[in-house]
CSV table of C-alpha atoms in Angstrom, one decimal:
chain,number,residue,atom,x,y,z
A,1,UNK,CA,-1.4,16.0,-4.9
A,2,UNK,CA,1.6,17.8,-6.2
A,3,UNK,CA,2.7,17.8,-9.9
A,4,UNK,CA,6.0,16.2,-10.5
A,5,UNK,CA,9.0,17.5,-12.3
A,6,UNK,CA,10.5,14.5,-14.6
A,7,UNK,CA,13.7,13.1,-13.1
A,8,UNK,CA,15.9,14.0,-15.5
A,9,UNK,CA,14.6,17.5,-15.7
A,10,UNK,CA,16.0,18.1,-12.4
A,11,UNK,CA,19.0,20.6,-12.8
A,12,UNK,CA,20.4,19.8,-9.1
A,13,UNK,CA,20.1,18.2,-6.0
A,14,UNK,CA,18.3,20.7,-4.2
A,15,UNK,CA,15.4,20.0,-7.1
A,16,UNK,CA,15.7,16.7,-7.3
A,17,UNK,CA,15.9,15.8,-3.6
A,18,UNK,CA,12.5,18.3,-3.1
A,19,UNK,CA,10.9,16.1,-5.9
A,20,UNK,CA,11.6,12.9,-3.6
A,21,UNK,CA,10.3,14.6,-0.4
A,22,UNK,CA,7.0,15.5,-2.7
A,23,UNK,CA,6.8,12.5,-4.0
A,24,UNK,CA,7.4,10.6,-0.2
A,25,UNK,CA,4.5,12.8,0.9
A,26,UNK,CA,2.1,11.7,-1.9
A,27,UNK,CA,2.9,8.1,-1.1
A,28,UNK,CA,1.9,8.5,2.1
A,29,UNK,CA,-0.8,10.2,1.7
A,30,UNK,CA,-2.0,7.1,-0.6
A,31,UNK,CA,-0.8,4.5,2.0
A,32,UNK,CA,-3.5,6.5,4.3
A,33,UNK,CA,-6.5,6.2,1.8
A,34,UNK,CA,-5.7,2.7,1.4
A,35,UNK,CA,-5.7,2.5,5.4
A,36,UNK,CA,-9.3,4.1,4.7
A,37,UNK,CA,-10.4,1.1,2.0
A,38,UNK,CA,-8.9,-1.8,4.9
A,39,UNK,CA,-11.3,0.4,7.8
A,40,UNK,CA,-13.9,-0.2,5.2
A,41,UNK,CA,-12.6,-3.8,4.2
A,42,UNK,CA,-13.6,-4.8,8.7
A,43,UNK,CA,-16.9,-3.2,8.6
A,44,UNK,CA,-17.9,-5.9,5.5
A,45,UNK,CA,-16.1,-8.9,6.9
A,46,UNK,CA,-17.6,-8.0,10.0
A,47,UNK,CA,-21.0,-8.2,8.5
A,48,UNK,CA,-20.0,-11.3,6.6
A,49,UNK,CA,-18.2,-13.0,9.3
A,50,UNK,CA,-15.7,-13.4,7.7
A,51,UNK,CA,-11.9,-13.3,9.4
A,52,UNK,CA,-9.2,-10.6,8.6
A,53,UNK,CA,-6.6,-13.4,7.0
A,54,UNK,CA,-8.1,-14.7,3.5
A,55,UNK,CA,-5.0,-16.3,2.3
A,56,UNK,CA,-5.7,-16.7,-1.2
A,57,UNK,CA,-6.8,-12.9,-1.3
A,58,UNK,CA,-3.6,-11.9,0.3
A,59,UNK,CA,-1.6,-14.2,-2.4
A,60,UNK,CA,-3.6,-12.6,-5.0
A,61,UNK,CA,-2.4,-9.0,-3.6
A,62,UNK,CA,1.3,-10.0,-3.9
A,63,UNK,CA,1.3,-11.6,-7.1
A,64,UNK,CA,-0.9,-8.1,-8.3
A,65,UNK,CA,2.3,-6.4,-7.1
A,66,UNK,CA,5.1,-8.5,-8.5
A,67,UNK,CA,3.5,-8.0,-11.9
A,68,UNK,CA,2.9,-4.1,-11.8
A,69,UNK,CA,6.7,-3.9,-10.5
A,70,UNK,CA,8.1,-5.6,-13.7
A,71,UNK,CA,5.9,-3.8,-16.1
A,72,UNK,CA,7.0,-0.9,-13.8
A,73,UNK,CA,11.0,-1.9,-14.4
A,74,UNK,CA,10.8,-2.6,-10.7
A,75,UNK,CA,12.5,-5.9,-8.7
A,76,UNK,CA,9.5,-8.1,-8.3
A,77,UNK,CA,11.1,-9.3,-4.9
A,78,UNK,CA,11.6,-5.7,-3.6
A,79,UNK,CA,7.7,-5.5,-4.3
A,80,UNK,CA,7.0,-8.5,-2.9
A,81,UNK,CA,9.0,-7.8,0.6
A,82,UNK,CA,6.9,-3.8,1.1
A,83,UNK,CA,3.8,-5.5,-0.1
A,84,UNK,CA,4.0,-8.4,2.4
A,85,UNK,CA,5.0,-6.0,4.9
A,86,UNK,CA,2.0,-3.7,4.2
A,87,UNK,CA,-0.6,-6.3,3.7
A,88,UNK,CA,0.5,-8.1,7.3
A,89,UNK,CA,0.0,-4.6,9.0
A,90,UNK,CA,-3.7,-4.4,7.3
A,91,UNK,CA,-4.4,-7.9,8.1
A,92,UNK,CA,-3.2,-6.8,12.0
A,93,UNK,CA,-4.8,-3.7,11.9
A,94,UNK,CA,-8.3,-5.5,10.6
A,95,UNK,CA,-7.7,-8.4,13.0
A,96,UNK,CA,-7.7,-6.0,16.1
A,97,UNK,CA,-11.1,-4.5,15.6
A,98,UNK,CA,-12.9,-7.9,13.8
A,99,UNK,CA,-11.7,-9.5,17.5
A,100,UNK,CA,-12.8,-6.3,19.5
A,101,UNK,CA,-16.5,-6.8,17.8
């Protein structure tokens, strides 16, 4: 991953926007290992039979979120909304292949 210049050592826009567009590719590029971990994540509950919607898991996620976005100076309910968001696609994506076994 790529080293990031500070924020506010950016002398322009042409700097700063290229440290967004790095910093846009690393987050995807963690988004994809954390695909990896829910791949991993169907293989066990496969084994365990267990289903792809734990509820009290996926509460547990969200509230894990809400905290590191205030500690992070972050809106907890902007958080909340992406992390929803991403943890319904995992569920989905971990549904489709528990129902496929």
């Amino acid at each position: 991953m790529t080293d990031l210049t500070p924020a506010q050592n950016c002398a322009d826009m042409t700097e700063l926007r290229t440290q967004i567009d790095d910093l846009d590719q690393m987050l995807v590029e963690l988004l994809a290992i954390r695909a990896g971990y829910i791949d991993r994540a169907v293989e066990l509950k496969s084994q365990n039979g267990w289903p792809a919607r734990i509820p009290a898991r996926v509460e547990e996620v969200i509230s894990n979120a809400r905290a590191k976005a205030g500690q992070s100076g972050l809106d907890p309910d902007l958080i909340e909304g992406l992390w929803r968001q991403l943890v319904e696609w995992s569920i989905a994506r971990e549904a489709r292949v528990i129902h496929e076994r």
